[in-house]
Amino acid sequence: MEFFTVNELKKAFTNGEVKEEILKGINLSLKKGEMTALVGASGSGKSTLLTIAAGLQPASDGQILFEGKNINTMNQEQIRKIRASKFGFVFQFAHLVPFLTVEEQLMLMLDVSESRLNKHEQKSEVNRILKLVGMDHRKTAYPSSLSGGEKQRVAFARAIIHQPMVLFADEPTASLDSKRSKEIMSLIRDLTKNLNITTLMVTHDEEMLPYTDRIIKMSDGLILQNFEPQAKS
Amino acid sequence: MNLAWKEVKKNKLRFLILGSIIFLISLLTFIISGLANGLSQDNAALVKDLPDGQFYMNADADETYNLSRIDRHIQEKLLTSQKDVAALSIQMGFLNDKNDKQQSVAFVTSTESKMFENVKPGEIILDRSMEDKGIKAGDILTNNQFSGEFMVKGFVDQKKFSHAPVAFIHIENYKEMYRVGEMQLIFVPGQDKAQEADGLQSFSKKEFLDTIPSYNAEQMSLNMIVWFLVVISGMLFAIFFYMMNVQKIALYGILKAIGLKTSALFKMMWTQMLFITGIALGLSAALIQGFNMFAPEEIPFRLTIETISLLSMVFFIIGFIGATLSGVQIKKIEPLQAIQQGEV
Ligand SMILES: Nc1ncnc2c1ncn2[C@@H]1O[C@H](COP(=O)(O)OP(=O)(O)O)[C@@H](O)[C@H]1O
Ligand SMILES: [Mg+2]
C-alpha cells in the first residue's frame, strides 16, 4: 500500500537576485514498512527533499500526500501535530536536548506525541526501547557524557519511541566510524522492520544499500533511477 | 515534562549568574531609592509626616514661608473655622549646648495642636537625632537671641526640616527670639481643596515641600536617578534574556522539530524568568530590609515595604516584557535552522 506519495515536488531558493531551483519535479512513493534509500551526489537535493517530505520546510510547488492529505497545504500547527505523533527523525548529529538524561529524552518525546500511556507504562516503554538500542545501562546519563555512537542510538530511540509511521533519516551515520556506522544501520533496519515503520533515509553508505527495499538515485534536483537493490547487483 | 526546571537544574551556573545580575541590579536600585527617600525624609519629615491638608501663607510672601506674616484676624477666623487647625512658624537657627557647642536646628512653634509638640515657655522638645550629639533630657540649652534658657523636656522621632533637627519651642519664646508677632503658616488638615481666604495663598503638602529651598532640586535629581536606574536595569534584563535565548536557538529548533509547541517554549522561558527574578528580588528585598533595620543612624535611609513592592513589581513587568520581546525570535526559529547548524 502506498500511503506516502510525493507528486511533482519543486523547491526553489532565492539567493539575493538569483532564483535557484533545487528540486525540479520529484515523484516518488513509499510503501508501508519499506525502507527507501535516497542516494546521489552531494548537492543534488537529497536533504532538501527529505526535510520537505518531513514537513520541516515548505515546498514551492507540488504535493506531499500522507494518509491521503496534502502536507504542503497544511498550516504550521497541523504539520507540527503530524511531526510530533506520526514522524520520527534522525540526522547526522543526534541533536539531543543537552539538559535531559537519556531516559528523559524519550519521556519528552512521549510527552510531545501526547502518548496515551500512563506514567508507569511510559517508563517501561522507555526501558524497552532503550534495551532494544542497547542503551538501557546509560539511562541516567546526560548527552555530554555519551560517545557519538551512543548519542546516535539515543537519537534513534527517541525517533521511534512514539511508534511513528514514517522515520526520516538524513545520513545518520555520517559522523561515525565505519564499525559504529554498521552497528547503527543494522539497528535502524532491524527495528524499523520489526516495528513496521516506513523509512526514508539519505545515505552515503554503500554497504547499507543491499539491506534497503528501494533505492532512489537523485541528480541535480531530479530522480535519475528508482530501483530495487537486488535488481541492480 | 517540566523542561524549564530540568534546564535550571542542569545549568545551575548559568542561571546563578543571571540571578546574581538581577539580584545586584535590584539591590542597587533598592539602595539608591532608599537613600533618596531617606534624604527626602531627612529634609522634610516634619512636613511629610503630617496628615494630608492645606498650608496657607501670605499671598504677597512670594511663596517663601520665611516672608509670610499672617494677619491675626484672619488667623483667628481660620483657627476657629475647623477643628485641629494650627498656625505655625519655622526658623533655622542654632542652639548652644552646655559646652557652648553650636547645634544647627529648625525652631518650630505652633498654636495648641496634636500635630506638633507643644511646650511651656522655657522648655524645648528636640528631634531624636540630637541625642546622638550628646544632649540628654534635662540639659540646659541657650540661644544668643534668647534671654532665657531652654530646658530639654524630651525627644521625638523623625522631626526634620531642611536637613536640620526640629526644636519645638513655645510661641512666646519664639516671638522674643525673632521679634515677630504674627505666625508664618496655617495648616488645615484633612482638606484636599483649598478654601478661599483673603490675602492668603494655599499650598498642598507637596506644593509646600517644593517651596522649601533645595528640596525640589534635590528630590528631582534623586527621583531621576532612581527611575533611570529602573529603566537601565530593565534594558539590562531584556538584553540578558535575549542573549540566553540566542544561545538556545539551536535547542529551540530541535524541540520544535520533534514537535514541541511554540507556546510550550514560551512557557519554559517565562517559568525560568519568573523563577530566577522571583528568587533574586526576594533575596535583595530581604537583604535591603535587613539593612533598613540595622543601618547606622547617620545614613539617611528609608525604604518602605510599599516602595519595595512597587519597585519589585516594576522589575517583574520589565523582566517579563524583556523576556517576551526577546522570545519573539523563538517564534521565528525554523526547526531546520538548528539541524543544519550541526551539533548542539
Ligand atoms: N536554505 C537554503 N537556501 C539556499 N540554498 C539552499 C538551502 N538549502 C539547500 N540549498 C542548496 O540546495 C542544494 C541542495 O542541497 P541539499 O539538499 O542539502 O543537498 P544534498 O543533501 O543532496 O547534499 C545545495 O546547492 C544547497 O546549497
Ligand atoms: Mg544532505
mmCIF file of C-alpha atoms and ligand atoms in Angstrom, chain A residues 46-47 170-171 202, ligand 2:
data_model
loop_
_atom_site.group_PDB
_atom_site.id
_atom_site.type_symbol
_atom_site.label_atom_id
_atom_site.label_comp_id
_atom_site.label_asym_id
_atom_site.label_seq_id
_atom_site.Cartn_x
_atom_site.Cartn_y
_atom_site.Cartn_z
ATOM 1 C CA LYS A 46 18.556 14.851 -1.100
ATOM 2 C CA SER A 47 18.362 16.683 2.225
ATOM 3 C CA ASP A 170 19.472 12.088 6.886
ATOM 4 C CA GLU A 171 22.894 10.458 6.809
ATOM 5 C CA VAL A 202 19.552 9.633 2.836
HETATM 6 MG MG MG C 2 22.462 16.461 2.691
#
